[in-house]
Short mmCIF file of C-alpha atoms in Angstrom, two decimals:
data_model
loop_
_atom_site.label_atom_id
_atom_site.label_comp_id
_atom_site.label_asym_id
_atom_site.label_seq_id
_atom_site.Cartn_x
_atom_site.Cartn_y
_atom_site.Cartn_z
CA MET A 1233 -8.48 -17.56 -12.85
CA SER A 1234 -5.64 -18.33 -10.44
CA LEU A 1235 -2.16 -18.21 -11.98
CA ILE A 1236 -1.18 -21.48 -10.33
CA SER A 1237 -3.77 -24.25 -10.36
CA GLU A 1238 -4.64 -26.05 -7.13
CA GLU A 1239 -3.44 -29.36 -8.59
CA ASN A 1240 0.07 -27.95 -8.93
CA VAL A 1241 0.34 -26.86 -5.28
CA ARG A 1242 0.24 -30.29 -3.68
CA GLY A 1243 2.77 -30.81 -0.89
CA GLY A 1244 2.68 -27.17 0.27
CA SER A 1245 5.04 -25.79 -2.41
CA VAL A 1246 4.44 -24.55 -5.95
CA PHE A 1247 8.02 -25.50 -6.94
CA ARG A 1248 8.73 -29.16 -7.65
CA ASP A 1249 11.69 -31.09 -9.05
CA LEU A 1250 11.61 -31.36 -12.83
CA SER A 1251 10.94 -34.97 -13.78
CA ALA A 1252 9.94 -36.69 -17.02
CA ASN A 1253 8.07 -39.34 -15.03
CA ASP A 1254 5.74 -36.87 -13.27
CA GLU A 1255 2.80 -36.84 -15.69
CA GLU A 1256 0.54 -34.93 -13.30
CA TRP A 1257 2.89 -31.94 -13.09
CA GLN A 1258 1.55 -29.79 -15.94
CA PRO A 1259 2.28 -26.16 -16.85
CA THR A 1260 -0.29 -23.48 -16.12
CA GLU A 1261 -1.84 -21.86 -19.21
CA ILE A 1262 -2.88 -18.19 -19.21
CA GLU A 1263 -4.55 -16.27 -22.01
CA SER A 1264 -2.47 -13.15 -22.67
CA LEU A 1265 -1.94 -10.41 -25.23
CA CYS A 1266 0.45 -10.94 -28.14
CA MET A 1267 2.76 -7.92 -28.43
CA ASN A 1268 3.30 -8.63 -32.14
CA CYS A 1269 -0.26 -8.68 -33.55
CA TYR A 1270 -2.16 -7.55 -30.43
CA GLN A 1271 -4.43 -10.60 -30.56
CA ASN A 1272 -4.84 -13.09 -27.73
CA GLY A 1273 -2.23 -15.81 -27.37
CA THR A 1274 -1.30 -18.36 -24.71
CA THR A 1275 1.39 -18.16 -22.01
CA ARG A 1276 2.50 -21.37 -20.29
CA LEU A 1277 4.16 -21.17 -16.87
CA LEU A 1278 6.13 -23.99 -15.24
CA LEU A 1279 7.48 -23.51 -11.71
CA THR A 1280 10.21 -26.02 -11.00
CA LYS A 1281 13.57 -26.69 -9.35
CA ILE A 1282 16.77 -27.50 -11.20
CA PRO A 1283 20.30 -28.02 -9.85
CA PHE A 1284 22.20 -24.80 -9.09
CA PHE A 1285 19.45 -22.38 -10.15
CA LYS A 1286 17.16 -23.65 -7.36
CA GLU A 1287 13.64 -22.35 -8.07
CA ILE A 1288 12.93 -21.03 -11.57
CA ILE A 1289 9.93 -19.97 -13.63
CA VAL A 1290 9.89 -21.21 -17.22
CA SER A 1291 7.48 -19.17 -19.36
CA SER A 1292 6.61 -19.82 -22.98
CA PHE A 1293 4.31 -17.65 -25.11
CA SER A 1294 2.81 -18.62 -28.48
CA CYS A 1295 0.30 -16.89 -30.72
CA THR A 1296 -1.82 -18.93 -33.13
CA ASN A 1297 -2.81 -15.80 -35.07
CA CYS A 1298 0.61 -14.60 -36.22
CA GLY A 1299 2.85 -17.51 -35.18
CA TRP A 1300 5.06 -15.39 -32.90
CA SER A 1301 6.58 -17.19 -29.91
CA ASN A 1302 8.88 -16.37 -27.03
CA THR A 1303 10.54 -18.36 -24.23
CA GLU A 1304 12.07 -16.98 -21.05
CA ILE A 1305 13.55 -18.27 -17.78
CA GLN A 1306 13.39 -16.23 -14.58
CA SER A 1307 14.87 -16.90 -11.17
CA ALA A 1308 12.29 -17.38 -8.42
CA GLY A 1309 14.80 -17.56 -5.56
CA ARG A 1310 14.73 -14.99 -2.79
CA ILE A 1311 16.97 -11.91 -2.81
CA GLN A 1312 19.85 -12.44 -0.38
CA ASP A 1313 20.46 -10.21 2.64
CA GLN A 1314 23.64 -8.81 1.05
CA GLY A 1315 24.97 -8.30 -2.44
CA VAL A 1316 27.98 -10.24 -3.69
CA CYS A 1317 30.98 -9.28 -5.84
CA TYR A 1318 33.22 -11.87 -7.53
CA THR A 1319 36.64 -10.73 -8.78
CA LEU A 1320 38.44 -13.34 -10.89
CA LYS A 1321 41.99 -13.09 -12.25
CA VAL A 1322 41.86 -15.01 -15.55
CA ASN A 1323 45.41 -16.14 -16.36
CA SER A 1324 44.95 -19.44 -18.24
CA LYS A 1325 42.60 -21.06 -20.72
CA GLN A 1326 41.44 -23.42 -17.97
CA ASP A 1327 39.88 -20.41 -16.25
CA LEU A 1328 37.66 -19.90 -19.30
CA ASN A 1329 35.95 -23.20 -18.46
CA ARG A 1330 34.83 -22.01 -15.02
CA GLU A 1331 31.07 -22.20 -14.72
CA LEU A 1332 29.14 -19.16 -13.54
CA VAL A 1333 25.61 -18.01 -12.89
CA LYS A 1334 24.85 -14.40 -13.77
CA THR A 1335 21.45 -13.02 -12.86
CA ASP A 1336 19.77 -10.31 -14.89
CA CYS A 1337 20.51 -7.66 -12.21
CA ALA A 1338 24.28 -8.39 -12.13
CA ILE A 1339 26.90 -5.97 -13.46
CA THR A 1340 29.79 -7.48 -15.46
CA ARG A 1341 33.08 -5.59 -15.83
CA ILE A 1342 36.46 -6.14 -17.51
CA PRO A 1343 38.56 -3.22 -16.17
CA GLU A 1344 41.46 -3.77 -18.61
CA LEU A 1345 39.15 -2.97 -21.55
CA ASP A 1346 37.02 -0.45 -19.65
CA PHE A 1347 34.09 -2.73 -20.57
CA GLU A 1348 30.86 -3.02 -18.60
CA ILE A 1349 27.56 -4.84 -19.10
CA PRO A 1350 24.96 -2.82 -17.13
CA PRO A 1351 22.29 -4.53 -15.03
CA PHE A 1352 18.96 -5.61 -16.56
CA THR A 1353 20.37 -5.53 -20.12
CA GLN A 1354 20.72 -9.33 -20.38
CA LYS A 1355 18.63 -12.21 -19.13
CA GLY A 1356 20.03 -14.44 -16.38
CA SER A 1357 22.21 -17.29 -17.62
CA LEU A 1358 24.16 -20.37 -16.57
CA SER A 1359 27.34 -20.40 -18.64
CA THR A 1360 31.15 -20.39 -18.55
CA ILE A 1361 33.62 -17.49 -18.70
CA GLU A 1362 34.13 -18.27 -22.39
CA GLY A 1363 30.37 -18.37 -22.93
CA LEU A 1364 30.03 -14.98 -21.23
CA LEU A 1365 32.61 -13.49 -23.61
CA ASP A 1366 30.91 -15.08 -26.64
CA ARG A 1367 27.56 -13.68 -25.55
CA ALA A 1368 29.05 -10.19 -25.20
CA VAL A 1369 30.63 -10.43 -28.67
CA ALA A 1370 27.36 -11.65 -30.20
CA GLY A 1371 25.48 -8.74 -28.63
CA LEU A 1372 27.92 -6.17 -30.02
CA GLU A 1373 27.94 -7.75 -33.51
CA GLN A 1374 24.14 -7.92 -33.72
CA ASP A 1375 23.55 -4.44 -35.22
CA GLN A 1376 26.92 -3.98 -36.93
CA PRO A 1377 25.56 -4.29 -40.54
CA ALA A 1378 23.16 -1.39 -39.92
CA ARG A 1379 25.89 0.67 -38.23
CA ARG A 1380 28.29 0.19 -41.15
CA ALA A 1381 25.68 1.73 -43.43
CA SER A 1382 24.59 4.62 -41.17
CA GLU A 1383 27.60 5.23 -38.85
CA PRO A 1384 30.73 3.71 -40.41
CA GLN A 1385 33.14 5.33 -37.93
CA VAL A 1386 31.26 3.97 -34.92
CA ALA A 1387 31.07 0.54 -36.57
CA GLU A 1388 34.83 0.55 -37.20
CA LYS A 1389 35.60 1.36 -33.56
CA LEU A 1390 33.22 -1.38 -32.43
CA ASP A 1391 34.95 -3.87 -34.74
CA GLU A 1392 38.27 -3.02 -33.10
CA PHE A 1393 36.76 -3.49 -29.64
CA ILE A 1394 35.13 -6.79 -30.64
CA GLN A 1395 38.54 -8.08 -31.76
CA LYS A 1396 39.95 -7.18 -28.33
CA LEU A 1397 37.14 -9.14 -26.66
CA LYS A 1398 37.76 -12.15 -28.91
CA LYS A 1399 41.48 -11.97 -28.19
CA LEU A 1400 40.78 -12.36 -24.46
CA LYS A 1401 39.92 -16.01 -25.13
CA ASP A 1402 43.55 -16.63 -26.11
CA VAL A 1403 44.57 -15.47 -22.59
CA GLU A 1404 47.85 -14.02 -23.83
CA HIS A 1405 47.73 -11.61 -20.91
CA GLU A 1406 45.98 -11.83 -17.55
CA PHE A 1407 42.70 -9.97 -17.31
CA THR A 1408 40.15 -9.36 -14.55
CA LEU A 1409 36.48 -10.33 -14.62
CA VAL A 1410 34.22 -8.67 -12.05
CA ILE A 1411 30.61 -9.77 -11.47
CA GLU A 1412 28.76 -7.57 -9.00
CA ASP A 1413 25.26 -8.73 -8.09
CA PRO A 1414 23.13 -6.70 -5.64
CA SER A 1415 20.70 -9.64 -5.28
CA GLY A 1416 23.52 -11.96 -4.07
CA ASN A 1417 22.38 -14.79 -6.39
CA SER A 1418 25.27 -14.90 -8.87
CA PHE A 1419 28.06 -17.49 -8.56
CA VAL A 1420 31.51 -18.20 -9.97
CA GLU A 1421 32.95 -21.72 -9.73
CA ASN A 1422 35.87 -22.57 -7.46
CA PRO A 1423 37.54 -25.50 -9.31
CA VAL A 1424 39.84 -26.36 -6.37
CA ALA A 1425 37.09 -26.57 -3.74
CA PRO A 1426 37.18 -27.13 -0.82
CA HIS A 1427 40.56 -25.33 -0.89
CA LYS A 1428 40.85 -21.59 -1.23
CA ASP A 1429 40.88 -20.24 -4.78
CA GLU A 1430 43.81 -17.83 -4.99
CA ALA A 1431 42.55 -16.32 -8.26
CA LEU A 1432 39.01 -15.62 -6.99
CA THR A 1433 37.99 -13.00 -4.43
CA VAL A 1434 34.46 -12.98 -3.03
CA THR A 1435 33.18 -9.99 -1.07
CA ARG A 1436 29.76 -9.22 0.39
CA PHE A 1437 28.36 -5.70 0.51
CA LYS A 1438 25.35 -3.82 1.75
CA ARG A 1439 23.04 -2.62 -0.97
CA THR A 1440 22.45 1.06 -1.55
CA VAL A 1441 18.97 2.60 -1.52
CA HIS A 1442 19.11 2.88 -5.33
CA GLN A 1443 19.97 -0.82 -5.69
CA ASP A 1444 17.08 -1.76 -3.38
CA GLN A 1445 14.77 0.31 -5.57
CA GLN A 1446 16.08 -1.39 -8.73
CA LEU A 1447 15.39 -4.80 -7.20
CA GLY A 1448 11.88 -3.71 -6.24
CA ILE A 1449 12.30 -4.28 -2.49
CA ARG A 1450 12.08 -0.60 -1.62
CA ALA A 1451 9.57 2.00 -2.80
CA ASP A 1452 10.87 4.69 -5.15
CA ASP A 1453 9.93 7.43 -2.67
CA ASP A 1454 11.58 5.63 0.28
CA LEU A 1455 14.91 7.34 0.99
CA GLY A 1456 15.88 4.88 3.68
CA GLU A 1457 15.78 7.26 6.62
CA GLU A 1458 16.08 5.65 10.03
CA PRO A 1459 13.09 6.07 12.35
CA ALA A 1460 13.56 8.49 15.23
CA GLY A 1461 13.82 7.30 18.81
CA ASN A 1462 15.42 3.93 18.02
CA ASP A 1463 16.77 2.97 21.46
CA LEU A 1464 18.53 -0.38 21.96
CA ASP A 1465 17.80 -0.27 25.70
CA SER A 1466 14.09 -0.70 25.00
CA MET A 1467 14.84 -3.87 22.99
CA ARG A 1468 16.75 -5.71 25.70
CA GLY A 1469 14.74 -8.58 27.11
CA GLU A 1470 12.20 -8.34 24.28
CA VAL A 1471 11.85 -10.68 21.29
CA LEU A 1472 10.93 -8.75 18.16
CA VAL A 1473 8.97 -10.57 15.46
CA PHE A 1474 8.66 -9.41 11.86
CA PRO A 1475 7.25 -11.15 8.74
CA THR A 1476 9.52 -12.58 6.06
CA ASN A 1477 9.65 -15.38 3.49
CA CYS A 1478 11.21 -18.83 3.94
CA PRO A 1479 14.54 -19.09 2.04
CA GLU A 1480 13.72 -22.69 1.06
CA CYS A 1481 10.05 -22.78 -0.02
CA ASN A 1482 9.36 -19.01 -0.16
CA ALA A 1483 6.26 -19.45 2.02
CA PRO A 1484 5.35 -16.68 4.51
CA ALA A 1485 7.27 -17.11 7.78
CA SER A 1486 8.32 -15.11 10.83
CA THR A 1487 11.77 -14.02 11.98
CA ASN A 1488 12.50 -13.56 15.69
CA MET A 1489 15.20 -11.09 16.76
CA LYS A 1490 16.69 -10.61 20.22
CA LEU A 1491 19.67 -8.95 21.87
CA VAL A 1492 21.77 -11.48 23.83
CA GLN A 1493 24.75 -10.89 26.14
CA ILE A 1494 27.41 -13.59 25.65
CA PRO A 1495 29.35 -14.24 28.89
CA HIS A 1496 32.95 -12.96 28.88
CA PHE A 1497 32.35 -11.37 25.47
CA LYS A 1498 29.83 -8.80 24.27
CA GLU A 1499 26.25 -8.23 23.16
CA VAL A 1500 25.04 -9.70 19.87
CA VAL A 1501 21.82 -9.68 17.84
CA ILE A 1502 20.41 -13.15 17.09
CA MET A 1503 17.85 -13.57 14.31
CA ALA A 1504 16.08 -16.92 13.83
CA THR A 1505 13.57 -17.91 11.16
CA ASN A 1506 11.24 -20.94 11.43
CA CYS A 1507 9.03 -22.06 8.55
CA ASP A 1508 5.80 -23.88 9.44
CA SER A 1509 5.30 -25.00 5.82
CA CYS A 1510 8.53 -26.96 5.18
CA GLY A 1511 10.13 -27.00 8.66
CA HIS A 1512 13.26 -25.15 7.53
CA ARG A 1513 15.17 -23.30 10.26
CA THR A 1514 17.91 -20.75 9.95
CA ASN A 1515 19.70 -18.33 12.25
CA GLU A 1516 22.03 -15.40 11.81
CA VAL A 1517 24.11 -13.40 14.27
CA LYS A 1518 25.31 -9.82 14.02
CA SER A 1519 27.48 -7.93 16.45
CA GLY A 1520 25.60 -5.56 18.72
CA GLY A 1521 28.64 -3.36 19.28
CA ALA A 1522 31.13 -1.32 17.31
CA THR A 1523 34.08 -2.62 15.30
CA GLU A 1524 36.95 -3.31 17.68
CA GLN A 1525 40.17 -1.31 17.54
CA LEU A 1526 42.14 -4.52 16.89
CA GLY A 1527 41.44 -7.67 14.94
CA THR A 1528 41.17 -11.04 16.70
CA LYS A 1529 42.66 -14.37 15.73
CA VAL A 1530 41.46 -17.34 17.80
CA THR A 1531 43.29 -20.68 17.42
CA LEU A 1532 41.69 -23.73 19.03
CA GLN A 1533 43.43 -27.10 19.18
CA VAL A 1534 40.76 -29.80 18.88
CA THR A 1535 41.92 -32.74 20.98
CA ASP A 1536 38.77 -34.81 21.54
CA ALA A 1537 35.04 -34.94 20.82
CA SER A 1538 34.18 -32.84 23.90
CA ASP A 1539 35.50 -29.75 22.09
CA MET A 1540 32.57 -30.04 19.71
CA THR A 1541 30.24 -28.63 22.40
CA ARG A 1542 32.09 -25.31 22.69
CA ASP A 1543 30.00 -22.27 21.80
CA VAL A 1544 31.23 -20.39 18.74
CA LEU A 1545 30.29 -16.93 17.52
CA LYS A 1546 31.38 -16.42 13.92
CA SER A 1547 30.67 -12.94 12.62
CA GLU A 1548 30.08 -12.24 8.93
CA THR A 1549 33.58 -10.68 8.71
CA CYS A 1550 35.31 -13.78 10.07
CA SER A 1551 37.26 -16.35 8.03
CA VAL A 1552 37.74 -19.95 9.19
CA LEU A 1553 40.95 -21.93 8.59
CA ILE A 1554 41.82 -25.59 9.17
CA PRO A 1555 45.57 -25.78 8.38
CA GLU A 1556 45.74 -29.61 8.53
CA LEU A 1557 43.16 -29.83 5.72
CA GLU A 1558 44.57 -26.84 3.79
CA PHE A 1559 41.07 -25.37 4.03
CA GLU A 1560 40.04 -21.72 4.27
CA LEU A 1561 36.51 -20.33 4.41
CA GLY A 1562 36.52 -16.68 3.40
CA MET A 1563 34.81 -13.84 5.22
CA GLY A 1564 31.17 -13.45 4.24
CA ALA A 1565 30.62 -17.18 3.67
CA LEU A 1566 27.93 -18.74 5.90
CA GLY A 1567 27.14 -15.25 7.26
CA GLY A 1568 27.11 -14.64 11.00
CA LYS A 1569 26.42 -17.65 13.23
CA PHE A 1570 26.10 -18.38 16.93
CA THR A 1571 26.41 -22.15 17.23
CA THR A 1572 28.69 -24.87 18.58
CA LEU A 1573 31.94 -26.02 17.02
CA GLU A 1574 30.09 -29.12 15.84
CA GLY A 1575 27.42 -26.96 14.19
CA LEU A 1576 30.06 -24.82 12.48
CA LEU A 1577 31.84 -27.89 11.05
CA GLU A 1578 28.51 -29.35 9.90
CA ASP A 1579 27.71 -26.09 8.11
CA ILE A 1580 31.15 -26.11 6.45
CA LYS A 1581 30.57 -29.69 5.29
CA ASP A 1582 27.13 -28.82 3.89
CA LEU A 1583 28.46 -25.73 2.10
CA THR A 1584 31.46 -27.43 0.48
CA VAL A 1585 30.11 -30.95 -0.11
CA SER A 1586 26.38 -31.59 0.33
CA LYS A 1587 25.09 -28.30 -1.10
CA ASN A 1588 27.89 -27.55 -3.54
CA PRO A 1589 26.08 -26.77 -6.82
CA PHE A 1590 29.07 -27.77 -8.97
CA VAL A 1591 29.01 -31.43 -7.91
CA CYS A 1592 25.49 -32.25 -9.05
CA GLY A 1593 23.96 -32.86 -12.46
CA ASP A 1594 25.92 -32.08 -15.62
CA SER A 1595 28.22 -29.75 -13.70
CA SER A 1596 29.80 -32.59 -11.71
CA ASP A 1597 33.38 -33.72 -12.27
CA THR A 1598 34.60 -37.13 -11.06
CA ASP A 1599 37.94 -35.93 -9.64
CA ARG A 1600 36.34 -32.96 -7.90
CA VAL A 1601 33.57 -35.11 -6.42
CA GLU A 1602 36.17 -37.55 -5.04
CA LYS A 1603 38.19 -34.73 -3.47
CA LEU A 1604 35.12 -33.22 -1.84
CA LYS A 1605 33.98 -36.65 -0.65
CA GLU A 1606 37.41 -37.19 0.95
CA PHE A 1607 37.17 -33.73 2.56
CA GLY A 1608 33.74 -34.62 3.97
CA GLU A 1609 35.13 -37.83 5.46
CA LYS A 1610 37.89 -35.86 7.21
CA ILE A 1611 35.29 -33.47 8.67
CA GLU A 1612 33.42 -36.53 10.00
CA LYS A 1613 36.62 -37.76 11.68
CA ILE A 1614 37.08 -34.37 13.34
CA LEU A 1615 33.49 -34.45 14.59
CA ALA A 1616 34.04 -37.94 16.01
CA GLY A 1617 37.25 -36.85 17.77
CA GLU A 1618 39.37 -39.21 15.64
CA MET A 1619 41.44 -36.45 14.04
CA LYS A 1620 43.30 -33.68 15.86
CA VAL A 1621 43.32 -30.35 14.05
CA HIS A 1622 43.53 -26.62 14.70
CA ILE A 1623 40.48 -24.42 14.06
CA VAL A 1624 41.43 -20.80 13.39
CA LEU A 1625 38.88 -17.96 13.46
CA ASP A 1626 40.44 -14.81 11.99
CA ASP A 1627 38.18 -11.78 12.36
CA PRO A 1628 39.64 -8.37 11.45
CA ALA A 1629 36.58 -6.70 13.05
CA GLY A 1630 37.26 -8.47 16.37
CA ASN A 1631 33.65 -9.64 16.76
CA SER A 1632 34.14 -13.43 16.81
CA TYR A 1633 34.44 -15.66 19.86
CA VAL A 1634 35.13 -19.26 20.97
CA GLN A 1635 33.99 -20.41 24.42
CA ASN A 1636 36.67 -20.79 27.06
CA VAL A 1637 35.55 -23.87 29.04
CA TYR A 1638 38.16 -23.09 31.72
CA ALA A 1639 36.93 -19.50 32.30
CA PRO A 1640 37.90 -17.38 34.14
CA GLU A 1641 41.24 -19.28 33.95
CA PRO A 1642 43.19 -19.31 30.64
CA ASP A 1643 42.34 -22.10 28.20
CA PRO A 1644 45.44 -24.25 27.51
CA GLU A 1645 43.98 -25.43 24.18
CA MET A 1646 43.12 -21.97 22.86
CA THR A 1647 45.20 -18.98 21.83
CA VAL A 1648 43.72 -15.53 21.30
CA VAL A 1649 45.88 -12.97 19.49
CA LYS A 1650 44.98 -9.31 18.98
CA TYR A 1651 46.53 -7.66 15.92
CA THR A 1652 46.50 -4.39 14.03
CA ARG A 1653 44.51 -4.51 10.83
CA THR A 1654 46.23 -3.92 7.49
CA PHE A 1655 45.15 -1.19 5.09
CA GLU A 1656 43.47 -3.81 2.87
CA GLN A 1657 41.47 -5.20 5.80
CA ASN A 1658 40.32 -1.71 6.79
CA GLU A 1659 39.35 -1.14 3.16
CA GLU A 1660 37.20 -4.29 3.11
CA LEU A 1661 35.50 -3.19 6.33
CA GLY A 1662 34.92 0.31 4.96
CA LEU A 1663 36.95 1.95 7.76
CA ASN A 1664 39.51 3.87 5.69
CA ASP A 1665 36.93 6.41 4.51
CA MET A 1666 35.08 6.59 7.82
CA LYS A 1667 35.83 9.59 10.02
CA THR A 1668 34.15 9.89 13.42
CA GLU A 1669 36.58 12.11 15.33
CA ASN A 1670 37.47 15.82 15.49
CA TYR A 1671 34.23 16.97 13.93
CA GLN A 1672 33.09 20.48 14.82
CA GLU A 1673 29.44 21.27 15.19
CA ALA A 1674 28.30 23.61 12.44
CA LYS A 1675 27.31 27.07 13.66
#
């Protein structure tokens, strides 16, 4: 029997919005083994979409023989191209109300207490910072009665540690919460969106081979060795196609990749995915060259609507600032893009307003929704040429670019500044521990 019935796959997608009025959308029932009495029970699967979690699988098992039951929720969203790490400085009780999504593969740390929740030890959850602390306390207290009888010294030390965890909710002193998720699907709320959150740092990272194996996207015996004879010259002028899954409907799709030379700049790799099932399109750009010796800061003064047609290359290490709106988009957000200025602003609007998960459903807040709506209206004015602003692209790797429409003459509306990276910027780019000079060949 098929796991998903044909009636539940209408419209080309097995995931549908959860609705009490949709009487035809029924869960799929599967006969399965009860792990309590080892008789046959029934598992019910419901594939649906809910705000913020996107696609999920709700599974419920019940056994009529022994009465045992179990319910579980699993994320059905795709694994992101990069992992994500959120570092939050909690310095007030208001920070405890921040909403967060923690997947089951995420690692949670509180460095001040030398406390860590390893991956795959908890199920994924949608909660708050306070709820995360309560869940950790409840997990530690669960077996304390048995420990007090068998290992009283261990139980006493755990009681002391539990009190320290509970005391964090009083926020008498600032503490740090780190959520590191190799799948890239965890989130921590920014309550001042669309403005930059000074207490929250978001960084993207490349997964290790071990993390890929834990997520099941790499075989255990695959050590990640690069194939021999990989020559970029043979790829120039050729469009490479490889299979993938659509990030929206998870249907099989194809990704096209090509090396492109941008005039007056450098070579980049453009990857584009088109889905025939739902029509979704996405593109990503990565630099085809090395990290530059100096960082680049490009400041463009937008004077009229014609500036919206300028080509823009935003690398994944580039941050975008609009000083007039007090807006800053951190590095890693939106990934790498080769688009126009209009396309970049539309993506910023979608990210901060239209697709912001904290402004829909029960997570929405009236004041926050009004602020984001006002921000969206200002973006619309910029797109229409009714508002003059400065767009700043700050890329410490030096791999971002804005088209000079006066080339080869200087652009009077654009300023390009080269600068020396700070130690912190080199640390984020992984350059401080990278040594490529003065190596001697081993004899």
